Amino acid sequence: MILLEDVSVRFDGVAALSDMTFEIEAGEQLAVIGTSGAGKSTLFRVLTRSVALGSGRVTIGGQDLYSLSRRRLNGLRRRIGTIYQAYNLVPQLSAGVNASLGEVGGMGSLRTLRAFLTGPDAGLSERVRAALEEIGLADKAGVRTADLSGGQQQRVAVARLLVQRPDLILADEPFAAVDPVTTERVLETLLHLNSEGATLVLNLHDVEIARRFPRVVALREGRVVFDGPSERLTEDELASIYAGDPSREESARNPDPPFARHGNEGAIRLTEGRDGVSSH
């Protein structure tokens, strides 16, 4: 379980998070929404201890995150998988080697160095090959990630997660720069990892995707302004959450049709009960 208690973060005197308190159960699916600058990315930085706290306490798995020694913190971080809009790949390395970096947490220093120095598609483990196969890039294992499309690069980042098999996945705007087909495929893979026990927390710009999750937390000006089941996320609630956000207001006036929601292939639906979103 993850527990945030009265967490506050300030940058240059400006509050990024203010007195934030909520918990995330192990194995939960959680969507975090809010305007740009609401504190969503700062929240993710707190959960990886990548930013200093002004006040408050963060507990992960019963451990006080900000009291851990450097060694124990590194051990905890190896169990956290991250995926970002910017992909965080090494462009000069092949897709296969980038995916294999998900194994780094379990490697010694010599093997880690070798992972960076080996040529394209050299010595990839079966787990890496299986991950690339699962996300549909088995034929791109030896291609430099710099030569891949944005959608393909995002899938390589997901393959890295498949190799890592983390306990906690933090996905920060993972669909912002990819097409609808890639969005469906990436979401399906993240849900697969969740079904195997990983806690899944997504920072989302797309409210329609957030509605598919059993629980939504909304931030505004660094504070939690909504925390509950997605079915309670009414238009009135959204109007309050996104008040003054021109992109959201434009979206409300000219809504885009939901992506890939017809037919059965690749569709994602919200199941009843605690299991949350599942792919079918």
XYZ file of N, CA and C in Angstrom:
840
model
N 0.829 -1.198 0.000
C 0.000 0.000 0.000
C 0.869 1.256 0.000
N 0.390 2.281 -0.676
C 1.057 3.584 -0.700
C 0.191 4.571 0.075
N 0.801 5.294 0.983
C 0.059 6.253 1.801
C 0.764 7.599 1.784
N 0.048 8.625 1.368
C 0.539 10.002 1.445
C -0.220 10.703 2.561
N 0.519 11.345 3.460
C -0.088 12.027 4.597
C 0.374 13.480 4.642
N -0.554 14.385 4.385
C -0.299 15.830 4.478
C 0.955 16.248 3.707
N 1.101 15.733 2.492
C 2.296 15.991 1.689
C 2.205 17.363 1.019
N 3.247 18.154 1.197
C 3.350 19.458 0.543
C 4.712 19.582 -0.123
N 4.724 20.183 -1.315
C 5.955 20.432 -2.068
C 5.876 21.854 -2.605
N 6.976 22.585 -2.488
C 7.030 23.959 -3.002
C 8.243 24.116 -3.907
N 8.075 24.864 -4.982
C 9.163 25.218 -5.877
C 9.265 26.739 -5.920
N 10.402 27.257 -5.499
C 10.616 28.714 -5.485
C 9.476 29.445 -4.779
N 9.043 28.867 -3.682
C 8.005 29.497 -2.882
C 6.586 29.268 -3.353
N 6.425 28.587 -4.486
C 5.093 28.328 -5.034
C 4.692 26.893 -4.708
N 3.487 26.710 -4.191
C 3.014 25.383 -3.803
C 2.710 24.543 -5.038
N 3.379 23.382 -5.141
C 3.079 22.425 -6.205
C 2.102 21.371 -5.707
N 2.264 20.953 -4.448
C 1.322 20.071 -3.763
C 1.044 20.674 -2.397
N -0.211 20.582 -1.951
C -0.585 21.189 -0.674
C -1.395 20.213 0.166
N -0.824 19.796 1.293
C -1.545 18.971 2.275
C -2.252 17.785 1.626
N -1.551 17.079 0.755
C -2.155 15.972 0.017
C -2.175 14.712 0.868
N -3.354 14.119 1.007
C -3.519 12.891 1.775
C -4.423 11.934 1.010
N -3.916 10.781 0.649
C -4.739 9.689 0.126
C -3.886 8.431 0.064
N -4.523 7.292 -0.145
C -3.791 6.031 -0.201
C -4.122 5.274 -1.479
N -3.193 4.408 -1.861
C -3.354 3.564 -3.040
C -3.128 2.129 -2.597
N -4.120 1.284 -2.786
C -4.002 -0.110 -2.378
C -3.111 -0.881 -3.350
N -2.450 -1.904 -2.835
C -1.630 -2.768 -3.684
C -2.510 -3.410 -4.752
N -2.053 -3.383 -5.994
C -2.790 -3.976 -7.093
C -3.905 -3.121 -7.649
N -4.037 -1.899 -7.157
C -5.126 -1.025 -7.593
C -4.847 -0.425 -8.968
N -5.927 -0.034 -9.650
C -5.852 0.762 -10.875
C -6.348 2.160 -10.534
N -5.524 3.160 -10.763
C -5.877 4.530 -10.396
C -5.528 5.479 -11.530
N -6.477 6.315 -11.920
C -6.233 7.368 -12.900
C -6.175 8.704 -12.178
N -5.149 9.498 -12.483
C -4.988 10.831 -11.902
C -5.210 11.849 -13.013
N -6.114 12.796 -12.785
C -6.423 13.796 -13.797
C -6.285 15.198 -13.204
N -6.348 16.191 -14.062
C -6.263 17.578 -13.623
C -5.665 18.441 -14.712
N -5.755 19.738 -14.539
C -5.215 20.667 -15.518
C -3.693 20.604 -15.543
N -3.104 21.171 -16.574
C -1.656 21.331 -16.611
C -1.233 22.206 -15.437
N -0.229 21.744 -14.691
C 0.219 22.489 -13.526
C -0.542 22.167 -12.256
N -1.431 21.164 -12.318
C -2.229 20.809 -11.136
C -1.424 20.057 -10.091
N -0.266 19.501 -10.500
C 0.574 18.767 -9.559
C 0.700 17.289 -9.857
N 0.174 16.846 -11.003
C 0.179 15.420 -11.323
C 1.598 14.873 -11.465
N 2.434 15.543 -12.245
C 3.811 15.076 -12.431
C 4.619 15.206 -11.143
N 4.349 16.244 -10.361
C 5.034 16.388 -9.071
C 4.684 15.230 -8.160
N 3.431 14.797 -8.180
C 3.027 13.632 -7.395
C 3.864 12.418 -7.765
N 4.078 12.192 -9.050
C 4.886 11.052 -9.481
C 6.332 11.204 -9.015
N 6.847 12.420 -9.025
C 8.213 12.655 -8.549
C 8.317 12.388 -7.055
N 7.257 12.685 -6.328
C 7.236 12.366 -4.894
C 7.297 10.855 -4.689
N 6.552 10.106 -5.491
C 6.474 8.660 -5.313
C 7.777 7.951 -5.669
N 8.678 8.622 -6.364
C 10.004 8.061 -6.638
C 11.100 8.779 -5.845
N 10.697 9.638 -4.944
C 11.602 10.478 -4.137
C 12.588 11.222 -5.024
N 12.054 11.840 -6.049
C 12.867 12.639 -6.968
C 12.734 14.123 -6.697
N 12.031 14.476 -5.636
C 11.840 15.868 -5.253
C 11.749 15.916 -3.733
N 12.210 17.006 -3.150
C 12.186 17.144 -1.693
C 10.786 17.504 -1.209
N 10.416 16.958 -0.066
C 9.146 17.315 0.558
C 9.305 18.581 1.379
N 8.277 19.416 1.342
C 8.236 20.538 2.263
C 7.758 20.074 3.618
N 6.767 19.171 3.592
C 6.229 18.578 4.811
C 5.449 17.334 4.431
N 5.109 16.535 5.443
C 4.314 15.345 5.210
C 5.130 14.068 5.229
N 4.459 12.977 4.893
C 5.073 11.650 4.966
C 4.532 10.787 3.837
N 5.420 9.981 3.252
C 5.046 9.052 2.188
C 5.510 7.661 2.593
N 4.584 6.716 2.627
C 4.902 5.343 3.005
C 4.577 4.424 1.838
N 5.533 3.584 1.459
C 5.324 2.591 0.404
C 5.667 1.223 0.973
N 4.687 0.336 0.977
C 4.920 -0.997 1.515
C 5.380 -0.981 2.960
N 4.872 -0.040 3.721
C 5.232 0.053 5.132
C 6.542 0.757 5.407
N 7.230 1.220 4.366
C 8.508 1.906 4.531
C 8.333 3.412 4.321
N 8.904 4.185 5.223
C 8.886 5.643 5.080
C 9.845 6.015 3.957
N 9.283 6.410 2.810
C 10.079 6.625 1.602
C 11.206 7.620 1.814
N 10.932 8.695 2.523
C 11.917 9.763 2.657
C 12.879 9.543 3.818
N 12.776 8.388 4.487
C 13.730 8.048 5.543
C 14.653 6.911 5.137
N 14.452 6.355 3.936
C 15.252 5.219 3.498
C 16.691 5.627 3.216
N 17.611 4.718 3.502
C 19.003 4.920 3.109
C 19.096 4.873 1.595
N 20.188 5.374 1.050
C 20.363 5.377 -0.397
C 20.286 3.959 -0.956
N 20.867 3.010 -0.266
C 20.864 1.626 -0.750
C 19.443 1.066 -0.783
N 18.687 1.291 0.289
C 17.323 0.769 0.336
C 16.420 1.518 -0.643
N 16.690 2.792 -0.840
C 15.920 3.554 -1.818
C 16.144 3.006 -3.219
N 17.384 2.703 -3.556
C 17.677 2.138 -4.871
C 16.979 0.795 -5.053
N 16.938 0.000 -3.985
C 16.239 -1.275 -4.052
C 14.752 -1.087 -4.299
N 14.171 -0.094 -3.641
C 12.751 0.193 -3.848
C 12.494 0.692 -5.263
N 13.359 1.568 -5.748
C 13.167 2.111 -7.097
C 13.240 1.028 -8.164
N 13.999 -0.030 -7.918
C 14.072 -1.121 -8.892
C 12.732 -1.836 -9.022
N 11.863 -1.658 -8.052
C 10.545 -2.297 -8.104
C 9.475 -1.347 -8.644
N 9.909 -0.147 -9.048
C 8.986 0.838 -9.616
C 9.294 1.011 -11.100
N 8.304 0.795 -11.930
C 8.467 0.999 -13.364
C 7.819 2.300 -13.783
N 8.498 3.055 -14.630
C 7.967 4.344 -15.069
C 7.879 4.390 -16.589
N 6.876 5.109 -17.060
C 6.742 5.329 -18.491
C 6.252 6.756 -18.672
N 6.891 7.476 -19.599
C 6.635 8.902 -19.747
C 6.293 9.242 -21.186
N 5.701 10.410 -21.354
C 5.398 10.914 -22.693
C 6.668 11.015 -23.534
N 7.803 11.342 -22.883
C 9.074 11.508 -23.598
C 9.839 10.194 -23.746
N 9.256 9.075 -23.298
C 9.753 7.713 -23.481
C 10.965 7.361 -22.618
N 11.918 8.296 -22.424
C 13.122 8.027 -21.624
C 13.898 6.815 -22.132
N 14.118 6.773 -23.427
C 14.931 5.730 -24.047
C 16.298 6.298 -24.402
N 17.245 5.395 -24.694
C 18.570 5.809 -25.159
C 18.541 5.737 -26.683
N 18.487 6.873 -27.383
C 18.220 6.857 -28.826
C 19.273 6.133 -29.648
N 20.527 6.109 -29.176
C 21.596 5.476 -29.954
C 21.576 3.950 -29.844
N 20.838 3.426 -28.871
C 20.785 1.980 -28.676
C 19.584 1.386 -29.403
N 19.669 0.105 -29.686
C 18.585 -0.569 -30.391
C 17.366 -0.728 -29.496
N 16.250 -1.034 -30.129
C 15.022 -1.287 -29.371
C 15.219 -2.443 -28.405
N 15.919 -3.475 -28.858
C 16.150 -4.631 -27.998
C 16.983 -4.305 -26.778
N 18.054 -3.546 -26.969
C 18.912 -3.194 -25.837
C 18.171 -2.261 -24.887
N 17.396 -1.318 -25.416
C 16.599 -0.450 -24.549
C 15.624 -1.266 -23.709
N 14.957 -2.224 -24.333
C 14.030 -3.068 -23.579
C 14.769 -3.882 -22.526
N 15.977 -4.324 -22.857
C 16.742 -5.151 -21.918
C 17.170 -4.380 -20.681
N 17.141 -3.046 -20.745
C 17.512 -2.258 -19.570
C 16.515 -2.442 -18.434
N 15.362 -3.027 -18.733
C 14.437 -3.400 -17.669
C 15.001 -4.467 -16.762
N 16.034 -5.171 -17.232
C 16.684 -6.200 -16.423
C 17.799 -5.644 -15.553
N 18.137 -4.370 -15.728
C 19.307 -3.801 -15.063
C 19.233 -3.950 -13.556
N 18.014 -3.819 -12.987
C 17.885 -3.925 -11.540
C 18.383 -5.241 -10.996
N 18.322 -6.299 -11.816
C 18.789 -7.590 -11.351
C 20.172 -7.948 -11.857
N 20.853 -7.017 -12.510
C 22.184 -7.269 -13.058
C 23.276 -6.780 -12.128
N 24.423 -7.386 -12.245
C 25.607 -6.824 -11.628
C 26.145 -5.703 -12.498
N 27.140 -4.984 -12.004
C 27.655 -3.827 -12.736
C 28.268 -4.225 -14.074
N 28.907 -5.393 -14.148
C 29.540 -5.819 -15.391
C 28.495 -6.097 -16.465
N 27.425 -6.791 -16.090
C 26.364 -7.085 -17.058
C 25.657 -5.810 -17.493
N 25.493 -4.879 -16.570
C 24.864 -3.608 -16.924
C 25.695 -2.876 -17.962
N 27.013 -2.821 -17.750
C 27.898 -2.175 -18.711
C 27.829 -2.881 -20.055
N 27.793 -4.205 -20.033
C 27.743 -4.954 -21.279
C 26.449 -4.655 -22.042
N 25.338 -4.449 -21.296
C 24.058 -4.145 -21.943
C 24.139 -2.866 -22.756
N 24.936 -1.897 -22.274
C 25.084 -0.640 -23.003
C 26.057 -0.763 -24.175
N 27.027 -1.670 -24.072
C 28.094 -1.726 -25.059
C 27.850 -2.717 -26.183
N 26.965 -3.692 -25.970
C 26.754 -4.696 -27.006
C 26.076 -4.088 -28.216
N 26.319 -4.683 -29.349
C 25.721 -4.180 -30.578
C 24.244 -4.515 -30.667
N 23.578 -4.015 -31.698
C 22.154 -4.257 -31.872
C 21.812 -5.740 -31.870
N 20.781 -6.076 -31.096
C 20.227 -7.424 -31.067
C 21.215 -8.466 -30.566
N 22.272 -8.047 -29.875
C 23.279 -9.002 -29.408
C 22.938 -9.480 -28.009
N 22.850 -10.786 -27.853
C 22.699 -11.363 -26.529
C 21.409 -11.019 -25.817
N 20.334 -10.781 -26.545
C 19.081 -10.462 -25.882
C 18.519 -11.710 -25.213
N 18.022 -11.538 -24.003
C 17.471 -12.672 -23.279
C 16.122 -13.065 -23.870
N 15.685 -14.265 -23.537
C 14.384 -14.720 -24.005
C 13.267 -13.828 -23.478
N 13.444 -13.309 -22.260
C 12.418 -12.436 -21.687
C 12.288 -11.153 -22.506
N 13.422 -10.617 -22.962
C 13.387 -9.410 -23.792
C 12.734 -9.709 -25.131
N 13.108 -10.820 -25.734
C 12.513 -11.185 -27.022
C 10.998 -11.381 -26.890
N 10.578 -12.008 -25.800
C 9.144 -12.228 -25.580
C 8.411 -10.904 -25.401
N 9.048 -9.951 -24.714
C 8.430 -8.637 -24.497
C 8.262 -7.897 -25.819
N 9.287 -7.927 -26.660
C 9.199 -7.274 -27.970
C 8.138 -7.939 -28.842
N 8.030 -9.246 -28.727
C 6.999 -9.972 -29.470
C 5.611 -9.546 -29.001
N 5.445 -9.402 -27.690
C 4.135 -9.056 -27.136
C 3.656 -7.685 -27.585
N 4.595 -6.742 -27.746
C 4.167 -5.399 -28.144
C 4.314 -5.179 -29.658
N 4.589 -6.269 -30.379
C 4.572 -6.212 -31.835
C 5.790 -5.598 -32.479
N 6.945 -5.671 -31.805
C 8.166 -5.083 -32.360
C 9.316 -6.086 -32.429
N 8.993 -7.363 -32.526
C 10.047 -8.374 -32.582
C 10.981 -8.137 -33.765
N 10.433 -7.627 -34.868
C 11.246 -7.398 -36.063
C 12.063 -6.111 -35.981
N 11.885 -5.332 -34.895
C 12.614 -4.076 -34.729
C 13.685 -4.175 -33.642
N 13.970 -5.369 -33.170
C 14.902 -5.528 -32.046
C 16.252 -4.885 -32.317
N 16.731 -4.963 -33.559
C 18.046 -4.433 -33.880
C 18.054 -3.020 -34.419
N 16.896 -2.367 -34.449
C 16.794 -1.010 -34.994
C 17.021 0.016 -33.891
N 17.836 1.046 -34.189
C 18.036 2.119 -33.207
C 16.701 2.768 -32.882
N 16.474 3.066 -31.608
C 15.202 3.684 -31.236
C 15.043 5.058 -31.880
N 16.148 5.737 -32.175
C 16.067 7.041 -32.838
C 15.429 6.933 -34.219
N 15.472 5.737 -34.809
C 14.922 5.531 -36.144
C 13.491 4.998 -36.117
N 12.909 4.872 -34.934
C 11.543 4.381 -34.798
C 10.566 5.551 -34.699
N 9.320 5.291 -35.012
C 8.282 6.315 -34.862
C 7.994 6.544 -33.379
N 7.266 7.626 -33.092
C 6.924 7.917 -31.708
C 6.123 6.801 -31.063
N 5.158 6.266 -31.803
C 4.363 5.171 -31.265
C 5.192 3.933 -30.997
N 6.120 3.631 -31.902
C 6.996 2.478 -31.695
C 7.906 2.687 -30.492
N 8.401 3.905 -30.310
C 9.249 4.183 -29.154
C 8.475 4.002 -27.849
N 7.222 4.422 -27.830
C 6.423 4.231 -26.624
C 6.233 2.746 -26.342
N 6.084 1.950 -27.384
C 5.940 0.503 -27.201
C 7.233 -0.123 -26.699
N 8.378 0.412 -27.120
C 9.656 -0.069 -26.567
C 9.713 0.214 -25.068
N 9.239 1.397 -24.665
C 9.209 1.727 -23.238
C 8.322 0.752 -22.473
N 7.232 0.334 -23.096
C 6.352 -0.647 -22.459
C 7.031 -2.012 -22.404
N 7.762 -2.369 -23.460
C 8.512 -3.630 -23.441
C 9.512 -3.644 -22.292
N 10.133 -2.505 -22.029
C 11.060 -2.400 -20.895
C 10.340 -2.704 -19.582
N 9.095 -2.232 -19.449
C 8.299 -2.554 -18.263
C 8.007 -4.045 -18.185
N 7.675 -4.652 -19.323
C 7.396 -6.084 -19.342
C 8.602 -6.884 -18.874
N 9.776 -6.435 -19.264
C 11.006 -7.111 -18.844
C 11.253 -6.892 -17.355
N 10.999 -5.687 -16.900
C 11.257 -5.340 -15.495
C 10.295 -6.036 -14.537
N 9.030 -6.168 -14.903
C 7.982 -6.719 -14.043
C 7.941 -6.002 -12.694
N 7.662 -4.699 -12.683
C 7.698 -3.935 -11.433
C 6.470 -4.199 -10.564
N 6.585 -3.838 -9.290
C 5.445 -3.927 -8.375
C 4.533 -2.716 -8.518
N 5.108 -1.587 -8.925
C 4.360 -0.340 -9.074
C 4.693 0.273 -10.425
N 3.666 0.635 -11.190
C 3.854 1.289 -12.482
C 3.312 2.710 -12.391
N 4.163 3.675 -12.700
C 3.777 5.081 -12.760
C 3.862 5.514 -14.218
N 2.726 5.749 -14.830
C 2.683 6.128 -16.244
C 2.228 7.578 -16.343
N 3.156 8.458 -16.720
C 2.901 9.897 -16.742
C 2.583 10.340 -18.169
N 1.306 10.587 -18.445
C 0.833 10.981 -19.786
C 1.348 10.020 -20.863
N 1.128 8.715 -20.697
C 1.720 7.762 -21.642
C 1.101 7.779 -23.026
N -0.081 8.393 -23.185
C -0.772 8.358 -24.469
C -0.796 9.709 -25.175
N -0.149 10.705 -24.601
C -0.275 12.071 -25.116
C 0.309 12.231 -26.514
N 1.314 11.445 -26.865
C 2.000 11.657 -28.141
C 1.891 10.458 -29.078
N 0.899 9.593 -28.851
C 0.776 8.407 -29.697
C -0.621 8.338 -30.301
N -0.745 7.540 -31.353
C -2.007 7.418 -32.067
C -2.977 6.507 -31.312
N -4.259 6.521 -31.694
C -5.253 5.716 -30.978
C -4.957 4.221 -30.957
N -4.432 3.671 -32.049
C -4.137 2.241 -32.085
C -3.043 1.903 -31.078
N -1.987 2.732 -31.039
C -0.918 2.513 -30.065
C -1.445 2.696 -28.647
N -2.325 3.669 -28.452
C -2.924 3.878 -27.132
C -3.607 2.613 -26.645
N -4.416 2.004 -27.509
C -5.114 0.777 -27.133
C -4.130 -0.332 -26.775
N -3.087 -0.461 -27.587
C -2.139 -1.550 -27.369
C -1.348 -1.345 -26.083
N -0.898 -0.118 -25.843
C -0.137 0.179 -24.630
C -1.014 -0.006 -23.400
N -2.249 0.491 -23.455
C -3.151 0.348 -22.318
C -3.419 -1.118 -22.019
N -3.628 -1.905 -23.051
C -3.871 -3.333 -22.858
C -2.686 -3.999 -22.159
N -1.468 -3.622 -22.544
C -0.283 -4.214 -21.922
C -0.145 -3.781 -20.472
N -0.412 -2.511 -20.183
C -0.356 -2.039 -18.799
C -1.380 -2.765 -17.936
N -2.556 -2.998 -18.487
C -3.586 -3.720 -17.744
C -3.194 -5.170 -17.522
N -2.486 -5.739 -18.480
C -1.983 -7.105 -18.315
C -1.012 -7.175 -17.139
N -0.113 -6.208 -17.048
C 0.822 -6.172 -15.919
C 0.071 -5.988 -14.602
N -0.967 -5.160 -14.624
C -1.788 -4.980 -13.426
C -2.476 -6.284 -13.028
N -2.950 -7.041 -14.000
C -3.632 -8.306 -13.707
C -2.690 -9.313 -13.067
N -1.381 -9.117 -13.277
C -0.389 -9.999 -12.663
C 0.079 -9.487 -11.307
N -0.535 -8.394 -10.828
C -0.258 -7.937 -9.471
C 0.331 -6.558 -9.327
N 0.754 -5.931 -10.423
C 1.364 -4.603 -10.324
C 0.307 -3.546 -10.015
N 0.641 -2.621 -9.146
C -0.200 -1.455 -8.902
C -0.019 -0.496 -10.074
N -1.120 0.021 -10.608
C -1.070 0.833 -11.825
C -1.629 2.222 -11.546
N -0.779 3.244 -11.704
C -1.188 4.632 -11.501
C -0.866 5.402 -12.774
N -1.883 5.965 -13.397
C -1.706 6.707 -14.645
C -2.087 8.166 -14.453
N -1.217 9.044 -14.920
C -1.509 10.468 -15.031
C -2.068 10.677 -16.434
N -3.323 11.101 -16.526
C -4.000 11.134 -17.816
C -4.538 12.515 -18.155
N -4.371 12.880 -19.414
C -4.995 14.094 -19.938
C -6.384 13.777 -20.482
N -6.540 12.570 -21.014
C -7.783 12.158 -21.659
C -8.771 11.648 -20.612
N -9.808 12.424 -20.358
C -10.800 12.059 -19.341
C -11.555 10.797 -19.737
N -11.760 10.584 -21.047
C -12.496 9.398 -21.475
C -11.749 8.121 -21.109
N -10.432 8.140 -21.172
C -9.669 6.975 -20.722
C -9.772 6.851 -19.211
N -9.688 7.963 -18.506
C -9.786 7.938 -17.043
C -11.106 7.336 -16.590
N -12.178 7.582 -17.330
C -13.491 7.048 -16.961
C -13.509 5.523 -16.977
N -12.587 4.910 -17.650
C -12.539 3.450 -17.722
C -11.928 2.825 -16.469
N -11.353 3.647 -15.638
C -10.708 3.135 -14.433
C -11.689 3.138 -13.261
N -11.549 2.176 -12.345
C -12.493 2.099 -11.225
C -12.385 3.258 -10.248
N -11.211 3.887 -10.180
C -11.034 5.010 -9.251
C -10.285 6.133 -9.945
N -10.731 7.352 -9.689
C -10.096 8.542 -10.251
C -9.786 9.514 -9.124
N -8.572 10.062 -9.148
C -8.192 11.158 -8.257
C -7.944 12.378 -9.134
N -8.582 13.492 -8.812
C -8.400 14.728 -9.574
C -7.668 15.754 -8.723
N -6.688 16.412 -9.337
C -5.918 17.450 -8.660
C -6.242 18.807 -9.276
N -6.224 19.815 -8.430
C -6.359 21.199 -8.884
C -5.521 22.066 -7.964
N -4.571 22.783 -8.559
C -3.680 23.669 -7.804
C -3.025 22.932 -6.636
N -2.590 21.686 -6.917
C -1.832 20.927 -5.929
C -2.644 20.264 -4.842
N -3.959 20.287 -4.969
C -4.823 19.689 -3.952
C -5.730 18.631 -4.578
N -6.092 17.635 -3.780
C -7.057 16.633 -4.225
C -8.452 17.244 -4.140
N -9.136 17.325 -5.287
C -10.482 17.904 -5.306
C -11.548 16.863 -5.645
N -11.099 15.664 -6.029
C -12.027 14.561 -6.276
C -11.274 13.270 -6.043
N -11.907 12.329 -5.368
C -11.331 11.003 -5.150
C -12.489 10.033 -5.000
N -12.727 9.257 -6.048
C -13.855 8.345 -5.967
C -14.009 7.505 -7.214
N -15.077 6.723 -7.273
C -15.341 5.879 -8.442
C -15.538 6.723 -9.692
N -15.108 6.201 -10.812
C -15.190 6.971 -12.054
C -16.627 7.294 -12.438
N -17.581 6.451 -12.036
C -18.970 6.746 -12.392
C -19.504 7.990 -11.689
N -18.819 8.442 -10.653
C -19.218 9.676 -9.976
C -18.586 10.914 -10.606
N -17.802 10.705 -11.648
C -17.130 11.821 -12.307
C -18.096 12.457 -13.306
N -18.993 13.257 -12.796
C -20.035 13.878 -13.616
C -19.479 15.076 -14.380
N -20.271 15.577 -15.305
C -19.860 16.770 -16.045
C -19.720 17.969 -15.119
N -20.550 18.039 -14.093
C -20.416 19.128 -13.119
C -19.089 19.031 -12.375
N -18.717 17.804 -11.995
C -17.425 17.608 -11.331
C -16.288 18.026 -12.257
N -16.370 17.605 -13.512
C -15.316 17.936 -14.473
C -15.233 19.439 -14.705
N -16.382 20.100 -14.752
C -16.384 21.551 -14.942
C -15.657 22.242 -13.801
N -15.823 21.713 -12.591
C -15.138 22.281 -11.429
C -13.644 21.988 -11.469
N -13.293 20.761 -11.853
C -11.883 20.358 -11.897
C -11.119 21.153 -12.944
N -11.740 21.362 -14.109
C -11.049 21.981 -15.241
C -11.450 23.434 -15.471
N -12.086 24.055 -14.506
C -12.512 25.449 -14.665
C -11.327 26.330 -15.045
N -11.489 27.083 -16.132
C -10.427 27.979 -16.566
C -9.401 27.346 -17.470
N -9.540 26.037 -17.764
C -8.602 25.355 -18.659
C -9.139 25.469 -20.083
N -8.532 26.309 -20.946
C -9.084 26.530 -22.290
C -9.118 25.276 -23.141
N -8.135 24.369 -22.980
C -8.121 23.155 -23.798
C -9.297 22.260 -23.446
N -9.609 22.180 -22.151
C -10.744 21.361 -21.725
C -12.064 21.974 -22.190
N -12.177 23.304 -22.096
C -13.407 23.962 -22.519
C -13.626 23.801 -24.019
N -12.545 23.868 -24.793
C -12.644 23.647 -26.238
C -13.059 22.214 -26.519
N -12.485 21.268 -25.742
C -12.832 19.861 -25.910
C -14.306 19.624 -25.623
N -14.834 20.321 -24.611
C -16.246 20.162 -24.262
C -17.148 20.679 -25.380
N -16.697 21.753 -26.068
C -17.497 22.307 -27.163
C -17.428 21.438 -28.410
N -16.255 20.801 -28.633
C -16.040 19.993 -29.833
C -15.461 18.644 -29.439
N -16.250 17.784 -28.813
C -15.721 16.511 -28.332
C -15.287 15.616 -29.479
N -14.137 14.969 -29.326
C -13.679 13.989 -30.294
C -14.405 12.680 -30.043
N -14.670 11.887 -31.080
C -15.289 10.589 -30.848
C -14.323 9.682 -30.105
N -14.825 8.854 -29.192
C -13.949 7.933 -28.466
C -13.234 7.023 -29.440
N -11.989 6.680 -29.133
C -11.199 5.887 -30.060
C -11.485 4.401 -29.895
N -11.513 3.704 -31.014
C -11.524 2.238 -31.058
C -12.488 1.622 -30.062
N -13.722 2.128 -30.025
C -14.650 1.582 -29.046
C -15.723 0.712 -29.714
N -15.590 0.521 -31.027
C -16.547 -0.312 -31.719
C -15.947 -1.685 -31.922
N -16.797 -2.692 -31.993
C -16.304 -4.040 -32.204
C -15.663 -4.611 -30.963
N -15.090 -5.814 -31.111
C -14.488 -6.499 -29.975
C -12.981 -6.451 -29.984
N -12.379 -6.378 -31.154
C -10.928 -6.479 -31.229
C -10.262 -5.255 -30.625
N -9.418 -5.476 -29.631
C -8.665 -4.398 -29.017
C -9.486 -3.506 -28.122
N -10.761 -3.837 -27.887
C -11.589 -2.964 -27.060
C -11.228 -3.115 -25.600
N -11.412 -2.030 -24.862
C -11.190 -2.031 -23.426
C -12.520 -1.699 -22.776
N -12.942 -2.467 -21.801
C -14.194 -2.144 -21.142
C -13.989 -2.139 -19.640
N -14.905 -1.505 -18.957
C -14.861 -1.435 -17.506
C -15.691 -2.567 -16.950
N -15.079 -3.484 -16.228
C -15.801 -4.594 -15.632
C -16.364 -4.181 -14.293
N -17.305 -4.939 -13.808
C -17.878 -4.660 -12.506
C -16.979 -5.212 -11.417
N -17.118 -4.634 -10.232
C -16.372 -5.136 -9.091
C -15.011 -4.514 -8.985
N -14.164 -5.099 -8.140
C -12.887 -4.500 -7.776
C -11.816 -4.697 -8.835
N -12.081 -5.591 -9.809
C -11.046 -5.905 -10.785
C -10.723 -4.728 -11.683
N -11.691 -3.803 -11.873
C -11.407 -2.602 -12.644
C -11.406 -2.854 -14.129
N -10.547 -2.142 -14.846
C -10.510 -2.233 -16.296
C -9.920 -3.564 -16.705
N -10.478 -4.155 -17.748
C -9.886 -5.369 -18.289
C -9.940 -5.290 -19.794
N -9.068 -6.034 -20.467
C -9.016 -6.001 -21.928
C -9.647 -7.249 -22.484
N -10.322 -7.085 -23.582
C -11.009 -8.213 -24.213
C -10.871 -8.115 -25.716
